[in-house]
């Protein structure tokens, strides 16, 4: 063994140690990490089309259309549908009808309809309009935070603390979002340790789940794995969700990687609604249809009826007068087996 | 009969010792793993060979007919981008595939970069002869994993189609010309639906034993998902060594990159792709077909896997051919970078 590095010798000794001393385990604390070769049996899909999707579409959509979209999505088996955002209408005109939408939708008993509440004012308006779950939106990048919501990460956390405290008192669960976890349009690379810091803070403040967003879509399977590895050293994987953007076509590969690392909550947007504000004309949110197709193909249950999601996607694309960004929808729409010769 | 205090001390001492060893083990794992591992027992390959099929498979499935000079320029730009294998054309009868009618002109017109291979499709002995006369140094044959697909497409069973290639194989062996094999419908057939991994393995074994140096497994209609890909590779690996396998994924249902990732995790290190995602799917009108080389390279770069490909030069080739075809690129990477 002479020339092998000390580390290797230790590894070999460790194995020998455990082998020779079968009484060892009951003395020690056995830590079982997540089994990364198995996929989860069930994945919860968080549908963000009506909020994150529509918010990033240029076409203004009338309230009735938003309500009908959400009602159609409620029939698909999705258990979480982000309905709207209680943000000031002067910042996000698309969400001006937030109260009307929340009051107008047909809330099914087994479906949750979280809404975004960037501050206490928004939270209070949301509760009055009947919200029973809210979400707050932080960033792993200081520059992005300052440019997007005009304050530092720390200041935003203080605002969220107010919302979360009020929500706790009202018995309302809060979901956290962290943007720029795999890269920032201004700062470029983001350190996984920084992401971990922000995620921990949100969980400590009281969020029940934190959704890790690849805001620019620049992340790859490699950077997703590195980020999750760092975050899960101090955060339980069951409290994490991934929110991948398909701007560089990497979303499904990134989601697959996240699933292999134990994540079992995935955000997606029907018809891939919501372009990327940082790359004009490029794609944004990953489409729910494509995600569900992959999950079902893997034998993972979602409770979602894919054909009904495709229908909801067709409806909103007609209303927006735009083609779907979902490849599954494109393929199934025009699919008539052609009997013409191929190669 | 150990008193509790001593046991507690002993236990915490051992815990400390073991955690030191585990720390050293983790460090040594990093020393011995060259490229990024997504899991501790499925390391990814350090290098992946990209087989660029845009000029043949891509253009063949595009409606707009493109003149020979444009094809030649495209192939030359792809050679400059560092791609190690570029499928140049197909020696098929022009009455079946008019896009490939200029096969000889293209073959003679391209600049052959040293170290780069330019295989061509040869559906029969006549095509093979024409290919070799035009200067081809590598050829490709194809079979299907679905009997119904074979019958509907080329009017004979899979076995009959492979027998027809025996003459090509014989001639190629004599002349020292390597032959690549393609199998279509490995993850699903537009007529049969589900395709058995055992059948794929059988056809792969046949092609390999006939003399093909590499077998490209094609998800022809793009319906495959990572689970199906893993299952199929498990079966094929039993008959053909993994280094001789390639994956040819279609992105019709958006699953291509996820399928390629799983293939890499299962030991595959050769990936077919098409610049700008050229080549729609003939079975789902308007839907996409081949996976875009740019998007594949982007993922492999992010995984620290070496390909030898220069992404900006590749994107130049992609925008060139899209302008000539008067169509938008199907590559998301190209769409994103152009508008930033």
XYZ file of C-alpha atoms in Angstrom:
683
model
C 0.000 0.000 0.000
C 3.079 2.127 0.506
C 2.646 4.715 -2.238
C -1.090 5.268 -1.911
C -2.064 8.659 -0.490
C -2.870 8.782 3.191
C -6.523 9.495 2.374
C -6.824 6.216 0.439
C -5.177 4.277 3.248
C -7.679 5.769 5.643
C -10.545 4.778 3.327
C -9.308 1.221 3.109
C -8.791 1.142 6.873
C -12.285 2.479 7.453
C -13.774 -0.377 5.496
C -11.628 -2.884 7.375
C -12.571 -1.232 10.660
C -16.277 -1.540 9.979
C -15.857 -5.094 8.713
C -13.884 -6.288 11.724
C -16.063 -4.625 14.289
C -19.695 -5.535 13.717
C -20.693 -4.102 17.088
C -19.583 -0.626 15.913
C -22.858 0.694 14.459
C -24.850 0.439 17.653
C -22.305 2.648 19.350
C -22.341 5.265 16.681
C -25.005 7.496 15.255
C -25.877 6.200 11.801
C -26.703 9.030 9.427
C -28.663 7.972 6.379
C -28.316 10.403 3.520
C -30.842 10.530 0.648
C -30.547 7.615 -1.792
C -29.637 9.440 -4.974
C -30.083 6.474 -7.267
C -33.801 6.221 -6.659
C -36.372 8.660 -7.913
C -39.142 9.856 -5.577
C -42.401 7.872 -5.941
C -44.451 11.033 -6.072
C -43.626 14.537 -7.256
C -45.755 17.547 -6.361
C -46.122 19.963 -9.275
C -46.547 23.632 -8.372
C -48.293 25.273 -11.320
C -47.079 28.872 -11.698
C -48.601 29.685 -15.100
C -51.409 31.987 -13.952
C -48.972 34.127 -11.930
C -45.313 33.790 -12.948
C -46.325 32.806 -16.477
C -48.856 35.523 -17.218
C -46.796 38.148 -15.388
C -44.086 37.719 -17.998
C -46.381 37.771 -21.012
C -46.758 41.049 -22.880
C -50.428 40.540 -23.788
C -52.803 41.795 -21.123
C -55.282 39.071 -20.295
C -58.792 39.934 -19.070
C -59.852 38.726 -15.621
C -62.428 36.216 -16.934
C -59.727 34.498 -18.986
C -57.420 34.238 -15.958
C -60.270 32.792 -13.902
C -61.168 30.288 -16.590
C -57.534 29.208 -16.932
C -57.232 28.586 -13.197
C -60.554 26.717 -13.149
C -59.400 24.498 -16.025
C -56.099 23.841 -14.222
C -58.023 22.940 -11.058
C -59.660 20.102 -13.009
C -56.340 18.578 -14.090
C -55.368 17.091 -10.743
C -52.763 19.739 -9.936
C -52.680 20.259 -6.174
C -51.048 23.707 -6.092
C -51.858 26.561 -8.489
C -50.261 29.947 -7.944
C -53.211 32.211 -8.619
C -52.022 35.801 -8.630
C -49.765 38.383 -7.033
C -50.706 41.105 -4.570
C -48.126 43.476 -5.889
C -48.797 47.112 -6.710
C -50.474 47.384 -10.125
C -48.131 50.203 -11.101
C -45.247 47.698 -11.070
C -47.037 44.715 -12.589
C -50.046 45.752 -14.631
C -50.947 42.133 -15.505
C -51.687 41.428 -11.841
C -53.870 44.507 -11.268
C -56.995 42.346 -11.008
C -55.590 40.204 -8.170
C -58.572 40.586 -5.828
C -61.098 39.886 -8.553
C -59.226 36.776 -9.704
C -58.859 35.333 -6.215
C -62.516 35.945 -5.435
C -63.700 34.727 -8.850
C -61.998 31.324 -9.081
C -63.771 28.132 -8.144
C -61.618 26.876 -5.262
C -61.589 23.083 -5.180
C -61.198 21.524 -1.705
C -57.999 19.576 -2.421
C -56.239 22.311 -4.329
C -54.214 25.175 -2.843
C -54.058 28.614 -4.420
C -51.023 30.481 -3.052
C -50.508 34.146 -3.957
C -47.426 36.306 -3.973
C -47.249 38.938 -1.218
C -44.143 41.113 -1.466
C -44.942 43.109 1.691
C -47.344 43.465 4.610
C -49.724 45.647 2.626
C -49.984 43.016 -0.086
C -50.417 40.313 2.557
C -53.319 42.090 4.186
C -55.040 42.668 0.846
C -54.506 38.994 0.006
C -56.054 37.790 3.247
C -59.049 40.076 2.757
C -59.515 38.668 -0.719
C -59.599 35.163 0.737
C -56.011 33.897 0.360
C -55.151 30.847 2.467
C -51.502 30.555 1.441
C -48.922 33.166 0.468
C -45.430 33.346 -0.968
C -42.440 35.650 -0.569
C -39.722 36.177 -3.128
C -36.046 36.667 -2.224
C -32.843 36.561 -4.247
C -29.426 34.958 -3.917
C -27.894 37.920 -5.743
C -27.519 41.351 -4.137
C -27.514 43.173 -7.466
C -30.635 41.368 -8.647
C -32.392 42.168 -5.392
C -31.527 45.856 -5.652
C -32.549 46.079 -9.317
C -35.697 44.015 -8.985
C -37.239 45.084 -5.679
C -35.089 48.097 -4.899
C -33.542 46.827 -1.670
C -30.730 44.589 -0.415
C -31.257 40.912 0.441
C -31.147 41.724 4.166
C -33.768 44.475 3.849
C -36.004 42.159 1.847
C -35.684 39.517 4.583
C -36.867 42.067 7.138
C -39.910 42.842 4.999
C -40.622 39.115 4.692
C -40.278 38.699 8.430
C -43.221 41.044 8.872
C -45.299 39.100 6.365
C -44.353 35.738 7.885
C -45.108 36.904 11.417
C -48.542 38.129 10.372
C -49.106 34.919 8.406
C -48.140 32.766 11.393
C -50.649 34.593 13.559
C -53.340 34.056 10.941
C -52.356 30.383 10.522
C -51.433 30.944 6.883
C -48.522 28.874 5.448
C -45.781 30.774 3.593
C -43.673 29.491 0.696
C -40.305 31.076 -0.063
C -38.728 31.639 -3.476
C -35.058 32.305 -4.108
C -34.137 33.646 -7.528
C -30.760 33.477 -9.320
C -29.683 30.251 -7.620
C -27.713 29.107 -10.689
C -26.629 32.477 -12.044
C -27.568 36.142 -12.134
C -28.107 38.280 -15.237
C -25.986 41.018 -13.595
C -23.464 39.230 -11.360
C -22.947 36.085 -13.447
C -21.981 33.058 -11.295
C -23.565 32.776 -7.868
C -21.811 30.885 -5.085
C -23.772 27.864 -3.791
C -22.834 28.937 -0.256
C -24.680 32.214 -0.810
C -27.775 30.344 -2.005
C -27.614 28.145 1.093
C -27.464 31.237 3.303
C -30.620 32.770 1.832
C -32.518 29.461 1.840
C -31.667 28.853 5.493
C -32.801 32.347 6.403
C -36.188 31.878 4.733
C -36.716 28.528 6.437
C -35.672 29.955 9.810
C -38.095 32.840 9.338
C -40.871 30.279 8.925
C -41.338 29.292 5.282
C -42.493 25.681 4.983
C -40.810 25.208 1.589
C -38.273 27.102 -0.498
C -38.343 27.057 -4.283
C -34.888 27.397 -5.887
C -35.163 29.381 -9.094
C -32.815 29.238 -12.059
C -33.939 32.686 -13.128
C -31.808 33.041 -16.258
C -32.110 29.373 -17.219
C -28.326 29.317 -17.577
C -27.911 26.477 -15.092
C -26.838 23.005 -16.187
C -26.981 19.566 -14.597
C -23.479 20.246 -13.262
C -24.286 23.552 -11.541
C -27.641 22.240 -10.279
C -25.906 19.272 -8.639
C -23.231 21.508 -7.067
C -25.824 23.964 -5.734
C -28.072 21.259 -4.277
C -25.118 19.463 -2.751
C -24.173 22.677 -0.924
C -27.718 23.571 0.157
C -28.629 20.100 1.400
C -25.657 19.980 3.806
C -27.752 22.152 6.118
C -31.277 22.105 4.708
C -33.545 19.008 4.524
C -34.209 18.107 0.888
C -37.950 17.624 1.459
C -38.243 21.385 2.099
C -36.824 22.223 -1.322
C -38.423 22.716 -4.717
C -36.849 23.549 -8.077
C -38.103 26.270 -10.406
C -36.192 25.803 -13.647
C -36.271 28.045 -16.683
C -35.852 26.554 -20.128
C -34.118 29.542 -21.707
C -31.107 27.411 -22.700
C -33.106 24.198 -23.116
C -31.590 22.767 -19.903
C -34.700 22.646 -17.710
C -35.678 18.978 -17.952
C -32.077 17.785 -17.542
C -31.778 20.079 -14.482
C -35.043 18.804 -13.028
C -33.915 15.217 -13.597
C -30.719 15.965 -11.694
C -32.702 17.522 -8.838
C -34.949 14.450 -8.650
C -31.905 12.171 -8.521
C -30.736 14.224 -5.529
C -33.984 13.801 -3.641
C -36.012 16.879 -4.604
C -39.693 16.007 -5.036
C -41.383 19.353 -5.714
C -41.169 20.929 -9.158
C -42.499 24.311 -10.324
C -43.630 24.612 -13.932
C -45.905 26.712 -16.117
C -48.670 25.456 -18.401
C -47.707 25.853 -22.075
C -44.389 27.272 -20.864
C -46.022 30.646 -20.320
C -43.715 33.470 -19.388
C -40.764 34.448 -21.529
C -37.418 35.458 -20.114
C -37.175 39.182 -19.409
C -33.351 38.993 -19.736
C -33.152 37.440 -23.203
C -35.697 38.954 -25.522
C -37.690 36.370 -27.419
C -36.114 33.471 -25.556
C -38.048 30.895 -23.554
C -38.665 31.187 -19.826
C -40.556 28.830 -17.537
C -40.394 25.124 -18.273
C -43.734 23.797 -19.488
C -45.854 21.683 -17.187
C -46.819 19.352 -20.038
C -43.177 18.471 -20.772
C -42.379 17.953 -17.082
C -45.403 15.732 -16.480
C -44.567 13.729 -19.621
C -41.075 13.047 -18.304
C -42.253 12.199 -14.782
C -44.936 9.814 -15.988
C -42.413 8.194 -18.333
C -40.198 7.628 -15.270
C -43.086 5.949 -13.459
C -43.324 8.847 -10.999
C -46.852 9.757 -9.883
C -48.066 13.319 -10.023
C -51.856 12.981 -9.848
C -52.027 15.138 -12.972
C -54.045 14.331 -16.105
C -51.694 15.348 -18.936
C -54.407 15.655 -21.586
C -56.352 18.130 -19.433
C -53.216 20.238 -18.907
C -52.691 20.280 -22.672
C -56.297 21.518 -23.073
C -55.756 24.314 -20.534
C -52.559 25.224 -22.378
C -54.368 25.400 -25.724
C -57.017 27.627 -24.163
C -54.578 30.190 -22.770
C -52.432 30.211 -25.919
C -55.502 30.987 -28.015
C -56.415 33.779 -25.625
C -52.848 35.151 -25.752
C -52.643 34.592 -29.492
C -49.289 32.858 -29.196
C -48.007 29.370 -29.954
C -47.402 27.019 -27.045
C -43.832 26.609 -25.775
C -44.541 23.027 -24.767
C -42.995 20.439 -27.063
C -45.412 17.780 -25.890
C -48.353 20.016 -26.809
C -46.792 20.800 -30.197
C -46.211 17.116 -30.916
C -49.605 15.897 -29.806
C -51.512 18.684 -31.525
C -50.268 17.999 -35.000
C -49.633 14.305 -34.612
C -51.221 12.320 -37.324
C -49.016 9.293 -38.125
C -47.723 10.013 -41.579
C -47.328 7.053 -43.831
C -44.789 8.850 -45.958
C -41.297 7.481 -46.291
C -38.611 8.619 -43.893
C -34.896 7.862 -44.031
C -20.757 -4.445 31.996
C -19.242 -1.230 30.670
C -20.326 1.746 32.792
C -22.399 4.292 30.812
C -19.842 7.115 31.156
C -17.020 5.153 29.526
C -19.361 3.940 26.788
C -20.410 7.514 26.019
C -16.809 8.668 25.893
C -15.785 5.734 23.703
C -18.706 6.347 21.358
C -17.928 10.032 20.883
C -14.222 9.260 20.413
C -15.069 6.767 17.678
C -17.513 9.179 16.075
C -14.746 11.759 15.853
C -12.281 9.257 14.405
C -14.766 7.994 11.834
C -15.753 11.496 10.781
C -12.057 12.287 10.206
C -11.753 9.215 8.006
C -14.950 10.085 6.140
C -13.606 13.565 5.511
C -10.425 12.090 4.055
C -12.469 9.658 1.982
C -14.489 12.507 0.515
C -11.306 14.411 -0.310
C -9.812 11.382 -2.022
C -13.006 10.870 -4.012
C -12.574 14.369 -5.395
C -8.941 13.632 -6.274
C -9.881 10.515 -8.227
C -12.909 11.831 -10.051
C -11.945 13.806 -13.134
C -15.266 15.160 -14.305
C -18.346 16.083 -12.314
C -20.221 13.154 -10.786
C -23.899 13.507 -10.279
C -23.844 10.426 -8.088
C -21.070 8.532 -6.367
C -21.460 5.301 -8.337
C -22.317 6.622 -11.806
C -19.424 8.848 -12.911
C -19.897 10.688 -16.191
C -17.485 10.190 -19.112
C -14.611 12.685 -19.273
C -14.962 13.091 -23.018
C -17.930 12.831 -25.330
C -17.701 12.488 -29.102
C -20.377 14.502 -30.914
C -21.574 13.114 -34.235
C -22.995 16.069 -36.167
C -25.887 14.883 -38.363
C -27.224 18.287 -39.446
C -25.964 18.265 -43.052
C -27.530 14.845 -43.705
C -30.270 13.839 -41.254
C -31.086 17.488 -40.560
C -31.275 18.812 -44.105
C -32.953 15.619 -45.352
C -35.924 16.449 -43.168
C -36.143 20.127 -44.104
C -38.652 21.104 -46.781
C -36.551 23.859 -48.387
C -34.066 22.461 -50.910
C -30.633 23.913 -50.285
C -28.011 24.336 -53.085
C -24.745 22.356 -52.954
C -22.590 25.458 -52.190
C -24.635 26.144 -49.072
C -24.261 22.542 -47.901
C -20.511 22.664 -48.547
C -20.134 25.958 -46.685
C -22.145 24.572 -43.763
C -19.952 21.484 -43.513
C -16.787 23.595 -43.729
C -18.037 25.868 -40.918
C -18.870 22.793 -38.813
C -15.347 21.445 -39.413
C -13.965 24.767 -38.132
C -16.132 24.490 -35.032
C -14.152 21.447 -33.908
C -16.709 18.697 -34.464
C -14.905 15.342 -34.818
C -17.550 13.614 -36.998
C -19.817 15.308 -39.544
C -22.303 13.216 -41.504
C -21.910 14.827 -44.910
C -24.591 13.409 -47.211
C -26.527 10.328 -48.279
C -25.939 8.220 -51.384
C -29.595 7.466 -51.762
C -31.506 7.723 -55.034
C -32.436 11.396 -55.698
C -35.963 10.387 -56.637
C -36.529 9.310 -53.021
C -34.660 12.160 -51.341
C -34.234 15.162 -53.657
C -32.362 17.120 -50.956
C -29.488 14.647 -51.269
C -29.359 14.705 -55.092
C -26.093 16.721 -55.037
C -24.344 14.035 -53.003
C -21.267 13.745 -55.233
C -20.789 17.491 -55.594
C -20.976 17.946 -51.831
C -18.588 15.071 -51.150
C -16.017 16.405 -53.568
C -16.539 20.052 -52.636
C -15.986 19.964 -48.860
C -12.654 20.780 -47.268
C -11.602 17.720 -45.296
C -10.105 18.860 -42.016
C -7.438 16.393 -40.823
C -8.675 14.273 -37.945
C -12.346 14.831 -38.807
C -14.523 12.022 -40.207
C -17.169 12.602 -42.881
C -19.374 9.478 -42.972
C -22.131 9.135 -45.586
C -25.276 7.025 -45.664
C -25.224 4.123 -48.125
C -28.577 2.345 -48.367
C -27.296 -0.304 -50.807
C -24.247 -1.501 -52.768
C -24.874 0.925 -55.640
C -24.886 3.845 -53.219
C -21.770 2.444 -51.538
C -19.870 2.293 -54.847
C -20.882 5.847 -55.726
C -19.833 6.997 -52.256
C -16.377 5.440 -52.453
C -15.871 6.820 -55.977
C -16.751 10.279 -54.669
C -14.101 9.902 -51.970
C -16.024 8.635 -48.908
C -13.818 7.128 -46.198
C -16.624 6.016 -43.888
C -20.192 4.858 -44.499
C -23.349 4.145 -42.526
C -26.169 1.620 -42.764
C -29.439 1.491 -40.867
C -32.023 -0.884 -39.489
C -35.154 -0.596 -37.377
C -36.047 -2.073 -34.009
C -39.667 -2.315 -35.126
C -40.857 -4.816 -37.754
C -43.862 -2.688 -38.702
C -41.703 0.415 -39.167
C -39.334 -1.522 -41.409
C -42.203 -2.865 -43.536
C -43.917 0.510 -43.874
C -40.696 2.394 -44.533
C -38.633 0.153 -46.788
C -41.072 -2.604 -47.586
C -39.262 -5.543 -46.003
C -38.640 -7.140 -42.609
C -35.751 -6.045 -40.349
C -33.806 -9.252 -41.093
C -34.270 -8.838 -44.845
C -33.078 -5.211 -44.631
C -29.941 -6.300 -42.761
C -29.264 -9.035 -45.312
C -29.346 -6.403 -48.048
C -26.547 -4.620 -46.200
C -24.365 -7.766 -46.138
C -23.016 -6.863 -49.572
C -22.169 -3.343 -48.411
C -20.450 -4.770 -45.304
C -18.441 -7.237 -47.396
C -17.231 -4.558 -49.798
C -16.466 -2.127 -46.969
C -14.468 -4.749 -45.075
C -12.412 -5.545 -48.172
C -11.670 -1.893 -48.787
C -10.984 -1.090 -45.133
C -13.890 1.352 -44.859
C -15.422 1.574 -41.372
C -19.206 1.230 -41.160
C -21.506 2.829 -38.588
C -24.907 1.282 -37.850
C -28.132 3.173 -37.042
C -31.167 1.670 -35.357
C -34.410 3.593 -35.466
C -37.445 3.370 -33.119
C -35.407 2.224 -30.101
C -37.750 3.889 -27.600
C -41.031 3.748 -29.503
C -42.530 3.302 -32.966
C -45.154 5.459 -34.680
C -46.955 2.255 -35.749
C -46.201 -0.356 -33.090
C -46.100 1.966 -30.107
C -43.931 0.423 -27.398
C -40.725 -1.315 -28.579
C -39.130 -4.103 -26.575
C -35.561 -3.397 -25.318
C -34.774 -7.060 -26.104
C -35.590 -6.464 -29.782
C -33.326 -3.394 -29.830
C -30.545 -5.480 -28.285
C -31.033 -8.185 -30.946
C -30.741 -5.746 -33.831
C -27.749 -4.027 -32.198
C -26.008 -7.379 -31.766
C -26.679 -8.231 -35.402
C -25.244 -4.948 -36.678
C -22.220 -5.220 -34.383
C -21.465 -8.794 -35.420
C -21.899 -7.833 -39.094
C -18.972 -5.474 -38.562
C -20.328 -2.059 -37.594
C -17.803 -0.334 -35.314
C -20.467 1.775 -33.610
C -24.249 1.532 -33.238
C -26.321 4.690 -32.973
C -29.565 4.107 -31.071
C -32.253 6.432 -32.420
C -35.353 7.620 -30.578
C -36.983 8.302 -33.925
C -40.221 9.897 -32.746
C -38.750 11.420 -29.590
C -41.242 9.728 -27.283
C -38.592 8.211 -25.019
C -38.080 9.317 -21.424
C -35.086 8.758 -19.127
C -36.564 5.598 -17.592
C -37.088 3.977 -20.988
C -33.617 5.070 -22.097
C -31.975 3.449 -19.057
C -33.967 0.252 -19.509
C -33.122 0.012 -23.212
C -29.402 0.637 -22.627
C -29.356 -2.010 -19.883
C -30.565 -4.580 -22.428
C -28.294 -3.467 -25.292
C -25.153 -3.277 -23.097
C -25.459 -7.046 -22.580
C -24.881 -7.627 -26.315
C -22.721 -4.703 -27.451
C -19.859 -3.072 -25.481
C -20.810 0.366 -24.170
C -17.972 2.170 -25.947
C -19.550 1.101 -29.264
C -22.915 2.676 -28.477
C -24.190 6.147 -29.367
C -27.525 7.837 -28.702
C -29.481 9.747 -31.353
C -32.263 11.514 -29.474
C -35.099 13.501 -30.962
C -36.516 16.449 -29.077
C -40.084 16.105 -30.343
C -41.437 15.840 -26.773
C -38.701 17.977 -25.219
C -37.055 14.916 -23.592
C -33.790 14.791 -25.527
C -31.353 16.409 -23.082
C -32.752 14.473 -20.118
C -32.444 11.243 -22.149
C -28.879 12.092 -23.179
C -27.961 12.832 -19.549
C -29.201 9.413 -18.461
C -27.361 7.770 -21.357
C -24.133 9.444 -20.166
C -24.813 8.239 -16.619
C -25.087 4.732 -18.074
C -21.696 4.922 -19.767
C -22.533 6.154 -23.278
C -19.949 8.628 -24.594
C -21.063 9.282 -28.178
C -23.979 11.612 -28.903
C -25.603 12.438 -32.251
C -27.078 15.902 -32.668
C -27.970 18.397 -35.391
C -26.783 21.993 -35.621
C -29.661 24.415 -34.937
C -31.860 21.353 -34.367
C -32.298 20.993 -38.120
C -34.739 18.353 -39.277
C -38.339 18.308 -38.145
C -40.212 15.160 -37.274
C -41.978 13.556 -40.230
C -44.475 11.875 -37.878
C -45.749 14.950 -36.052
C -46.264 17.788 -38.460
C -44.716 21.033 -37.305
C -43.091 19.402 -34.310
C -39.362 19.417 -33.780
C -37.009 16.530 -34.498
C -33.272 16.264 -33.924
C -31.823 17.677 -30.711
C -29.789 20.843 -31.292
C -25.999 20.440 -31.088
C -25.673 23.855 -29.408
C -27.958 22.792 -26.546
C -26.096 19.488 -26.096
C -22.700 21.228 -26.034
C -24.017 23.780 -23.529
C -25.046 20.957 -21.183
C -21.787 19.026 -21.616
C -19.725 22.182 -21.013
C -21.696 22.785 -17.825
C -20.870 19.224 -16.719
C -17.158 19.747 -17.334
C -17.151 17.140 -20.115
C -14.666 17.697 -22.940
C -16.034 17.734 -26.511
C -13.481 19.773 -28.468
C -16.291 21.882 -29.889
C -16.145 25.689 -30.029
C -19.677 26.792 -29.127
C -19.578 30.317 -30.641
C -18.292 28.938 -33.981
C -20.954 26.259 -33.866
C -23.620 28.915 -33.339
C -22.238 30.813 -36.354
C -22.739 27.690 -38.477
C -26.254 27.369 -37.060
C -27.270 30.939 -37.860
C -25.747 30.589 -41.333
C -27.853 27.549 -42.238
C -30.999 29.024 -40.693
C -30.601 32.162 -42.792
C -30.167 29.999 -45.901
C -33.233 27.944 -45.016
C -35.140 31.054 -44.020
C -36.200 29.470 -40.745
C -35.761 30.090 -37.085
C -33.206 28.029 -35.152
C -34.587 25.258 -32.947
C -31.679 25.652 -30.552
C -32.658 27.334 -27.294
C -29.067 28.310 -26.596
C -28.906 30.076 -29.947
C -32.248 31.803 -29.308
C -31.120 32.966 -25.868
C -27.658 34.186 -26.827
C -28.687 36.021 -29.935
C -31.042 38.327 -28.146
C -29.021 39.124 -25.037
